[in-house]
PDB file of C-alpha atoms in Angstrom:
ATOM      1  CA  UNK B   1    -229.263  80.965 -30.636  1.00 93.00           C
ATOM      2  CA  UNK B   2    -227.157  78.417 -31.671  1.00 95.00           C
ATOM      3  CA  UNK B   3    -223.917  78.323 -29.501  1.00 97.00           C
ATOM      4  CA  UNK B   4    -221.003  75.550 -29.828  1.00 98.00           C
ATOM      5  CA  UNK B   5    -218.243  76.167 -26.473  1.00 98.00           C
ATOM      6  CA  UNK B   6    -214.610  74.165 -26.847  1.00 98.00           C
ATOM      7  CA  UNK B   7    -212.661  73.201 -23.823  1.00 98.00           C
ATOM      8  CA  UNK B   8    -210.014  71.026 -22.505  1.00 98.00           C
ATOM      9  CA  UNK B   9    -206.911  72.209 -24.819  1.00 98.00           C
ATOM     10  CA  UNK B  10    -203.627  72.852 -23.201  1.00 98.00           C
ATOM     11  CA  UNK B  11    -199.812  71.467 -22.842  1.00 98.00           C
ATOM     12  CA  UNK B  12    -198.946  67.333 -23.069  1.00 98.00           C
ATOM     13  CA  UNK B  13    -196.115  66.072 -23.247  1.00 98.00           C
ATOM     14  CA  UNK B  14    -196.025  63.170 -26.619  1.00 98.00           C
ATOM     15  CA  UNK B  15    -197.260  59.736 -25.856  1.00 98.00           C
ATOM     16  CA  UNK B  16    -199.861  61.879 -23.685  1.00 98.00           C
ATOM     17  CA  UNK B  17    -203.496  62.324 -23.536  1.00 98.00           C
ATOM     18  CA  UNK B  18    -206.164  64.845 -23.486  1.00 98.00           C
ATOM     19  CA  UNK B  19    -209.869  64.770 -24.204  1.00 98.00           C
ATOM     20  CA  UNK B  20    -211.267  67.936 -25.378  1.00 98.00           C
ATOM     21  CA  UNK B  21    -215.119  69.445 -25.614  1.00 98.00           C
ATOM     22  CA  UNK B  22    -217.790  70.914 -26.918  1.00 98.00           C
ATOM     23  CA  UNK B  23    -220.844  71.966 -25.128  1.00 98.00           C
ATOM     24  CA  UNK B  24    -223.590  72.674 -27.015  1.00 98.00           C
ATOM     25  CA  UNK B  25    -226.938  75.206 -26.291  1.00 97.00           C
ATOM     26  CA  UNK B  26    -229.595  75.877 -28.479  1.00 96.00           C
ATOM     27  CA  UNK B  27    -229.441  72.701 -30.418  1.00 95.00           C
ATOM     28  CA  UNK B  28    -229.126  69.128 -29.268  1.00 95.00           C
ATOM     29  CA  UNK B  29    -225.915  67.463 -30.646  1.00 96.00           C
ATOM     30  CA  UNK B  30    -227.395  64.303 -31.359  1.00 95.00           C
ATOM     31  CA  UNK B  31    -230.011  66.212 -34.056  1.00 93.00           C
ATOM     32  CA  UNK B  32    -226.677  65.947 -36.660  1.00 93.00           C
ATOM     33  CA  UNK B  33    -224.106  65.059 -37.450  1.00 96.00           C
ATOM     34  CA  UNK B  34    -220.762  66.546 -35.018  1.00 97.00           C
ATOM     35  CA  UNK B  35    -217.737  67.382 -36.608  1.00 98.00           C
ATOM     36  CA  UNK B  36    -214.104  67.750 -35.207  1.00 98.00           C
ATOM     37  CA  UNK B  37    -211.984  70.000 -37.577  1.00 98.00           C
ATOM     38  CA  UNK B  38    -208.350  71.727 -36.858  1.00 98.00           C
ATOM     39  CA  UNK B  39    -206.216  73.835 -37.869  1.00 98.00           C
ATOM     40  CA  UNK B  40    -202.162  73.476 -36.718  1.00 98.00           C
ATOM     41  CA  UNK B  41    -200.131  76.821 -36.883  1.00 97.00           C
ATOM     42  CA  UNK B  42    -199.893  78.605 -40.272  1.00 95.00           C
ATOM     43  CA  UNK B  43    -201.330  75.579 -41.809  1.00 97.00           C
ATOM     44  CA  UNK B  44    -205.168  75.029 -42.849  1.00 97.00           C
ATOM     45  CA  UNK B  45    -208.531  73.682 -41.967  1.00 98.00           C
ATOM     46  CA  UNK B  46    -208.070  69.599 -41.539  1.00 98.00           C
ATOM     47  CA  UNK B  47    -211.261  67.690 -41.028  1.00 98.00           C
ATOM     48  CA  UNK B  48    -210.717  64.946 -38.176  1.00 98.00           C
ATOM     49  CA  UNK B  49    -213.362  63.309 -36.998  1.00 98.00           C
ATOM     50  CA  UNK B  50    -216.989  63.015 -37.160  1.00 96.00           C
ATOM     51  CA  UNK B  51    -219.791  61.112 -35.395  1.00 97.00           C
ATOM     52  CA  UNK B  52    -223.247  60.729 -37.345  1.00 94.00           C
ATOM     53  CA  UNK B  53    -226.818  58.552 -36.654  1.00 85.00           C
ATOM     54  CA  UNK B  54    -228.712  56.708 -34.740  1.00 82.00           C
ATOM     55  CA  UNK B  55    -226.369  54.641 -34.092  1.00 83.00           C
ATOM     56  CA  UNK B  56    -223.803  57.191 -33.373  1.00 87.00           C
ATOM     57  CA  UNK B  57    -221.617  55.835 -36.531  1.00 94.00           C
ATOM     58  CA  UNK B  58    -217.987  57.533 -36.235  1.00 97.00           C
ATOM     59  CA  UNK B  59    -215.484  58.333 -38.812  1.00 96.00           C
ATOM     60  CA  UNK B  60    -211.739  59.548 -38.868  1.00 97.00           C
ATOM     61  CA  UNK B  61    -209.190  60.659 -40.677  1.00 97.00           C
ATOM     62  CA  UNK B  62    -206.068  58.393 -41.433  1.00 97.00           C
ATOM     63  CA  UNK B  63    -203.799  61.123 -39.132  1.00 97.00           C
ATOM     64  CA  UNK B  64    -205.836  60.152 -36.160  1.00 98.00           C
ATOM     65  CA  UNK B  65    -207.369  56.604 -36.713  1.00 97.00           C
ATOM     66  CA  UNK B  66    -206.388  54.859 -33.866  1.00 98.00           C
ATOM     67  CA  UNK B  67    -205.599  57.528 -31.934  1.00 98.00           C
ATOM     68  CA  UNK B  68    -208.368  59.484 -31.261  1.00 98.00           C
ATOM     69  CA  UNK B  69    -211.905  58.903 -30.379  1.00 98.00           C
ATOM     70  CA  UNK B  70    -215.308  60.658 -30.444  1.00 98.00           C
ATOM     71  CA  UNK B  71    -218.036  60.452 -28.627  1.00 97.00           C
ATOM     72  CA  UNK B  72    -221.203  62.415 -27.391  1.00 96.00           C
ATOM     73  CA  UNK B  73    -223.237  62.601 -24.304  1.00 96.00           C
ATOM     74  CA  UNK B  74    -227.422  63.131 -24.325  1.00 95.00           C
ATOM     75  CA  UNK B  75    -227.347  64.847 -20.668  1.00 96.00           C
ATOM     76  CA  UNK B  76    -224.818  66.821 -20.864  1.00 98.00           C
ATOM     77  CA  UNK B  77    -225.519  67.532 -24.897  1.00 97.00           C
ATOM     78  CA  UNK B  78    -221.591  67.836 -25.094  1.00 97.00           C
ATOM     79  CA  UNK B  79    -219.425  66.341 -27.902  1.00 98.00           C
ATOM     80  CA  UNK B  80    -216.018  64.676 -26.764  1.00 98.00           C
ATOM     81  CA  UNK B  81    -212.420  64.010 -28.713  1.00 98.00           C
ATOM     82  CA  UNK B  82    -210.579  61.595 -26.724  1.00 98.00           C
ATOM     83  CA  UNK B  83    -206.931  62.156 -27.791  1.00 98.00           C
ATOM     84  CA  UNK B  84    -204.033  59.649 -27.139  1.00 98.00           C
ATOM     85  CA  UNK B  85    -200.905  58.669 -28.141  1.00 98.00           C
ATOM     86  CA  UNK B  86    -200.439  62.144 -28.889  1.00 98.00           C
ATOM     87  CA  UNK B  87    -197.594  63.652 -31.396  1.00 98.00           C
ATOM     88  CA  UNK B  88    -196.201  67.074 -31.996  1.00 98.00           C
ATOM     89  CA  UNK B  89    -198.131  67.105 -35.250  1.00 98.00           C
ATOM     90  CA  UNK B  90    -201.280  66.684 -33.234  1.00 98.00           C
ATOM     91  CA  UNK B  91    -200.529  70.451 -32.289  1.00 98.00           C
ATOM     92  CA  UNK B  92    -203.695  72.691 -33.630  1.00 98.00           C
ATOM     93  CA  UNK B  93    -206.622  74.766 -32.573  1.00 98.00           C
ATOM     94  CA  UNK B  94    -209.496  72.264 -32.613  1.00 98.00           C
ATOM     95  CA  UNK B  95    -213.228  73.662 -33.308  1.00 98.00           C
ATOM     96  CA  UNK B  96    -216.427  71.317 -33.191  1.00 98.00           C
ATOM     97  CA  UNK B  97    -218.804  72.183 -36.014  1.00 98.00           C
ATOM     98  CA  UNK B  98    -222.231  70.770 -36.400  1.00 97.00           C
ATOM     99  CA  UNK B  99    -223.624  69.474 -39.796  1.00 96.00           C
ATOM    100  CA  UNK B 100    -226.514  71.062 -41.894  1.00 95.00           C
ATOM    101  CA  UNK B 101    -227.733  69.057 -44.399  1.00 93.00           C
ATOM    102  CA  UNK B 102    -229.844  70.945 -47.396  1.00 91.00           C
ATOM    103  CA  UNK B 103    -232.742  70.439 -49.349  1.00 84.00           C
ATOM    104  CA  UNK B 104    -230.817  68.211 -51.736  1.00 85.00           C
ATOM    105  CA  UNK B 105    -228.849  66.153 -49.177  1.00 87.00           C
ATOM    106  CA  UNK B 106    -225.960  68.017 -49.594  1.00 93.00           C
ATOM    107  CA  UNK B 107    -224.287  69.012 -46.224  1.00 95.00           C
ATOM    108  CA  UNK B 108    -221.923  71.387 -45.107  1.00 97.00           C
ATOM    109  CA  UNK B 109    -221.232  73.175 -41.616  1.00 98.00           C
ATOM    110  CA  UNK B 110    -222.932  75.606 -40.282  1.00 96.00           C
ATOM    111  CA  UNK B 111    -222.448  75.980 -36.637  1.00 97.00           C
ATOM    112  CA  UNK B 112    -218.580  76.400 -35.281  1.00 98.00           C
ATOM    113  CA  UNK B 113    -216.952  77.219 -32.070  1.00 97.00           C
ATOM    114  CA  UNK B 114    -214.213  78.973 -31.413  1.00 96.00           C
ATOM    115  CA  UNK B 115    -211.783  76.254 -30.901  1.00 98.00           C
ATOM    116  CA  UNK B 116    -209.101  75.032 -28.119  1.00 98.00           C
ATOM    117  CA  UNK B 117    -206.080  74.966 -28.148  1.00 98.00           C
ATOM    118  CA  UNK B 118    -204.032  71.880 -28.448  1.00 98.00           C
ATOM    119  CA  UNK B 119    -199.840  71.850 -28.169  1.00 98.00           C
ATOM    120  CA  UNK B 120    -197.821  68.641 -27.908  1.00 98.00           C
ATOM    121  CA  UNK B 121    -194.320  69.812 -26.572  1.00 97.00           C
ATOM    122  CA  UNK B 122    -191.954  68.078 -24.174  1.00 96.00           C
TER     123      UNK B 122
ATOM    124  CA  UNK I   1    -209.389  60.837 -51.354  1.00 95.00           C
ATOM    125  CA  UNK I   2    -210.682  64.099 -53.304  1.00 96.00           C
ATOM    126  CA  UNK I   3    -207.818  66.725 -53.761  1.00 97.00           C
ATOM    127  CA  UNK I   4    -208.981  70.300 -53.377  1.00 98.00           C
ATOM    128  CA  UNK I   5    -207.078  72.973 -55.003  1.00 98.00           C
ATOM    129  CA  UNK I   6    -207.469  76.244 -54.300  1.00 98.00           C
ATOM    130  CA  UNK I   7    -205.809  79.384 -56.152  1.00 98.00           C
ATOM    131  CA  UNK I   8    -204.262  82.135 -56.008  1.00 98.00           C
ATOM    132  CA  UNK I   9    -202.753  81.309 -52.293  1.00 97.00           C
ATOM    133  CA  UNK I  10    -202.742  84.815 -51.550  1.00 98.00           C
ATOM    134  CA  UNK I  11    -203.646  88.513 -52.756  1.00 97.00           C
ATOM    135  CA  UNK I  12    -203.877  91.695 -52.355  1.00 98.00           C
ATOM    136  CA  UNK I  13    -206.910  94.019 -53.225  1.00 98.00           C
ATOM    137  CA  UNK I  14    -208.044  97.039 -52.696  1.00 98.00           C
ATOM    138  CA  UNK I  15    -211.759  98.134 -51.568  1.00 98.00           C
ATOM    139  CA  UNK I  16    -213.792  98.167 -53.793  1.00 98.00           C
ATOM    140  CA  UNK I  17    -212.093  95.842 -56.484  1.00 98.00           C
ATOM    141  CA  UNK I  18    -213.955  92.491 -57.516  1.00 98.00           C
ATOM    142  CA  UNK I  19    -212.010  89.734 -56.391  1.00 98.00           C
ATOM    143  CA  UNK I  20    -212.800  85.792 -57.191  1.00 98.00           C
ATOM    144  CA  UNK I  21    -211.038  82.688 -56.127  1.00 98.00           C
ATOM    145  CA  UNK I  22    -211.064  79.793 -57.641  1.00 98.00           C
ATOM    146  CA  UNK I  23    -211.153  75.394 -56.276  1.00 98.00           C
ATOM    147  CA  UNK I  24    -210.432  72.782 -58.489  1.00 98.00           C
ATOM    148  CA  UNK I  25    -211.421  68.825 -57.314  1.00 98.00           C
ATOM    149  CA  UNK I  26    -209.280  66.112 -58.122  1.00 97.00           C
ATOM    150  CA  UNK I  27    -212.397  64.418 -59.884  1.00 97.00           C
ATOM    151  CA  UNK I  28    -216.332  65.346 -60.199  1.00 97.00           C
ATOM    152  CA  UNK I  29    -218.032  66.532 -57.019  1.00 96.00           C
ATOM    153  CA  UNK I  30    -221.239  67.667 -58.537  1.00 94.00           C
ATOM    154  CA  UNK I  31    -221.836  70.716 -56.562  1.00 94.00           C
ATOM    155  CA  UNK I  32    -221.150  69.408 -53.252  1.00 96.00           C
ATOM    156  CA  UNK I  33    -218.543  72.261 -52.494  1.00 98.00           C
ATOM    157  CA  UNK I  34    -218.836  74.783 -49.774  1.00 98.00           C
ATOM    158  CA  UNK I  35    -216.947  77.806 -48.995  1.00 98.00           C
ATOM    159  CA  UNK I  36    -216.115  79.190 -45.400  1.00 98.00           C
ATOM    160  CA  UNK I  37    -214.335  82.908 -44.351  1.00 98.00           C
ATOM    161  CA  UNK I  38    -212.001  82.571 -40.897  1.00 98.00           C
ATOM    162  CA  UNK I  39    -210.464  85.494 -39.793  1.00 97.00           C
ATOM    163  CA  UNK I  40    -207.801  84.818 -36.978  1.00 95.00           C
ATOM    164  CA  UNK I  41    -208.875  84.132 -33.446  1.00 93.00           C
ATOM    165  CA  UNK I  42    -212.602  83.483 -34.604  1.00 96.00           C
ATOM    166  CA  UNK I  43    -214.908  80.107 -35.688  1.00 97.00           C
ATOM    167  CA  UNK I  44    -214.763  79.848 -39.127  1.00 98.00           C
ATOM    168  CA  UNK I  45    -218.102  81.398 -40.818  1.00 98.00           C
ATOM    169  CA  UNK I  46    -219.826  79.351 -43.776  1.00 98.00           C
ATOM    170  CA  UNK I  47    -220.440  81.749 -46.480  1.00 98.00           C
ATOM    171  CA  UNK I  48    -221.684  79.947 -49.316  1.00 98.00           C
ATOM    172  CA  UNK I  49    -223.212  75.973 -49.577  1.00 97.00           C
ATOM    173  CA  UNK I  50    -224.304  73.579 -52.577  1.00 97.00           C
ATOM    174  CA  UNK I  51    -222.130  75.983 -54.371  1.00 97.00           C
ATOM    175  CA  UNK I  52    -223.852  78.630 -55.433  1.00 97.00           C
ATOM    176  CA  UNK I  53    -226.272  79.077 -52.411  1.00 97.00           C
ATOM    177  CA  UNK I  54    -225.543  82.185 -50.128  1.00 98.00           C
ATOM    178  CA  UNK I  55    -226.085  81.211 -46.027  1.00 97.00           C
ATOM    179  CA  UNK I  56    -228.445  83.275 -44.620  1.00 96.00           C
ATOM    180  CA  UNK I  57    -227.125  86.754 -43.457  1.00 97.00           C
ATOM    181  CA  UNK I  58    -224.090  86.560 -45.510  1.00 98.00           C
ATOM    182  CA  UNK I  59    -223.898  89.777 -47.405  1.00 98.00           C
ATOM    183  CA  UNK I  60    -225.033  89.817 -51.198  1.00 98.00           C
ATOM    184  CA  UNK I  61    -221.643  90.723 -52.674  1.00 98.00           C
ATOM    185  CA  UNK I  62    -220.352  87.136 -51.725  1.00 98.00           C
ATOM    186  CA  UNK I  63    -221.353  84.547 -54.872  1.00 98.00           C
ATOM    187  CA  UNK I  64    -220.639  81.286 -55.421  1.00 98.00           C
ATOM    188  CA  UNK I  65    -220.678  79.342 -58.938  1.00 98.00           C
ATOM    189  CA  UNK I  66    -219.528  76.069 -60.825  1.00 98.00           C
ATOM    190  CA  UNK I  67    -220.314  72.442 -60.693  1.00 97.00           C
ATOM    191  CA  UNK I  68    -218.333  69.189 -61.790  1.00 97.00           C
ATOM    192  CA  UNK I  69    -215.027  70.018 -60.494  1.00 98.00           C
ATOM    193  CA  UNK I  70    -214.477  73.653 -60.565  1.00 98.00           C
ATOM    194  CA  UNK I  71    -215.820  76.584 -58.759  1.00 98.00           C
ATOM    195  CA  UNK I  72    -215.132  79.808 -58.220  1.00 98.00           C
ATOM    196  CA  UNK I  73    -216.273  82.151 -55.324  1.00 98.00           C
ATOM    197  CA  UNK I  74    -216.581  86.045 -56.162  1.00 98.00           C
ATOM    198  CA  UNK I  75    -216.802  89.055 -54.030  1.00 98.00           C
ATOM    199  CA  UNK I  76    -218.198  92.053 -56.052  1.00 97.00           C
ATOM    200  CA  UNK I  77    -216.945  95.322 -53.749  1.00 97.00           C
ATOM    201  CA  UNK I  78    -214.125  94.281 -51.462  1.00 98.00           C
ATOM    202  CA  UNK I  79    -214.847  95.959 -48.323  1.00 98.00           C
ATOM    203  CA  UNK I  80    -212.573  95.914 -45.590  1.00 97.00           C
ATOM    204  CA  UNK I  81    -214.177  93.514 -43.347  1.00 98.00           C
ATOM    205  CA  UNK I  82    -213.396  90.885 -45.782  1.00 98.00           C
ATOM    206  CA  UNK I  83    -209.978  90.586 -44.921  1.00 98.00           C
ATOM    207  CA  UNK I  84    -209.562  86.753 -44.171  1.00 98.00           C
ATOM    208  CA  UNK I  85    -208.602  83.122 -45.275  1.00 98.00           C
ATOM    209  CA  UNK I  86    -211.024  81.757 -47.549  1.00 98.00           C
ATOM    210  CA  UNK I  87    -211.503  77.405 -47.529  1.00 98.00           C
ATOM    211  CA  UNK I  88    -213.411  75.250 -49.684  1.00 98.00           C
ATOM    212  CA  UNK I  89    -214.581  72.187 -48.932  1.00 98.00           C
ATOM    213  CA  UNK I  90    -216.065  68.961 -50.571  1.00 98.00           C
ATOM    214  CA  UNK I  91    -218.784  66.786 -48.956  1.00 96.00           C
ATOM    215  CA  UNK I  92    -219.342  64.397 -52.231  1.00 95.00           C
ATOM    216  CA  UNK I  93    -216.897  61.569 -50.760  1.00 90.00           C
ATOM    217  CA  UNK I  94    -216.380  61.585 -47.479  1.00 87.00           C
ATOM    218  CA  UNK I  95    -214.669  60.131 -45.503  1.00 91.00           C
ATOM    219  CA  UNK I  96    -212.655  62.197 -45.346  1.00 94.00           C
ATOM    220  CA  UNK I  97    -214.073  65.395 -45.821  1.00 96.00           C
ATOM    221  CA  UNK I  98    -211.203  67.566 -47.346  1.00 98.00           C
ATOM    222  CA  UNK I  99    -210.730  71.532 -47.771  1.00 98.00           C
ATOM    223  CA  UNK I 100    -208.669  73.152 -49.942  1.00 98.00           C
ATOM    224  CA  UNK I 101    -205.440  74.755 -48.451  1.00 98.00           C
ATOM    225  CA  UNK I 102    -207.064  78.519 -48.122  1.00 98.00           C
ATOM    226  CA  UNK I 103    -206.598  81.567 -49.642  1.00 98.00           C
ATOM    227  CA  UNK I 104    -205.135  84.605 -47.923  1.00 98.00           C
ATOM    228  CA  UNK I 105    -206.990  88.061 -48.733  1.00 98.00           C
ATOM    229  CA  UNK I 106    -205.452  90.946 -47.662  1.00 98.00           C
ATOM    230  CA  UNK I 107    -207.370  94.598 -47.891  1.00 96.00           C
ATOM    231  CA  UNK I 108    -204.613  97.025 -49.555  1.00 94.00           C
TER     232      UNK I 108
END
């Protein structure tokens, strides 16, 4: 069974930093693409990040370019957001989700965790 | 980027009723458009992929249809359960990969 575990969140102060994870069993996250999505209080799902290939490619969106940073490691088969310069709008639940891709090369996620929480308070 | 829009916000049915939902892309996305349920507290839960393809183990009253750049997902016979915020979501151009804003469904 696939299973996708978040940890890290909790309290920084802006201008802070915090890396958060996702441990992964049943699946190996380098066998897709890794997603970072979140979602800040009463607002929606935001895509933020995701890391892709052989040659672990990475992509962001404009909110976090800069910023943020993901990564994953083969031994632990954990996926990493490396989160600085943090800002009050950086305040969310973040859930890793891992990347399907169909028959016709279309992808969507399939797996998703149940997210950690992130606030950004002084 | 690709807009999504996604409407009504909100509603209100009752069990039983048929109840569809509708995303609109800024421009063509084919039929790369998924839809996900998340209910509060929980991982989100893909329902339907390519469009119109149902994930596995996803009850039969969920349907998605549409191509181009609108789409519409359907639930035949609201059942309580259902209650939760509905996304979709566009992989055609991505970066970035955008969602629409949700849809609130609330069981009368």
């Amino acid at each position: 069974e696939v299973q996708l575990l978040e940890s890290g969140g909790g309290l920084v102060q802006p201008g802070g930093s915090l890396r958060v994870s996702c441990e992964a069993s049943g699946f190996s996250v380098f066998s897709s693409a890794m997603n970072w999505v979140r979602q800040a209080p009463g607002k929606g799902l935001e895509w933020v990040s995701n890391i892709r290939g052989t040659g672990d490619n990475t992509y962001y969106a404009d909110s976090v370019r800069g910023r943020f940073t993901i990564s994953r490691d083969r031994s632990k088969n954990t996926l990493y957001l490396q989160m600085n310069n943090l800002r009050a709008e950086d305040t969310a639940v973040y859930y890793c989700a891992s990347t399907a891709v169909a028959d016709t090369n279309h992808e969507y996620f399939q797996h998703w965790g149940q997210g950690t929480l992130v606030t950004v308070s002084s | 980027d690709i807009q999504m829009t996604q409407s009504p916000s909100s509603l209100s049915a009752s069990v039983g009723d048929r109840v569809t939902i509708t995303c609109r892309a800024s421009q063509t996305i084919y039929n790369y458009l998924n839809w996900y349920q998340h209910k509060p507290g929980k991982a989100p839960k893909l329902l339907i992929y390519v469009a119109s393809s149902l994930q596995s183990g996803v009850p039969s009253r969920f349907s998605g249809s549409g191509s181009g750049a609108e789409f519409s997902l359907t639930i035949s016979s609201l059942q309580p359960e259902d209650s939760a915020t509905y996304y979709c979501q566009q992989t055609y151009s991505a970066p970035p990969i955008t969602f629409g804003r949700g849809t609130r469904l609330e069981i009368k």
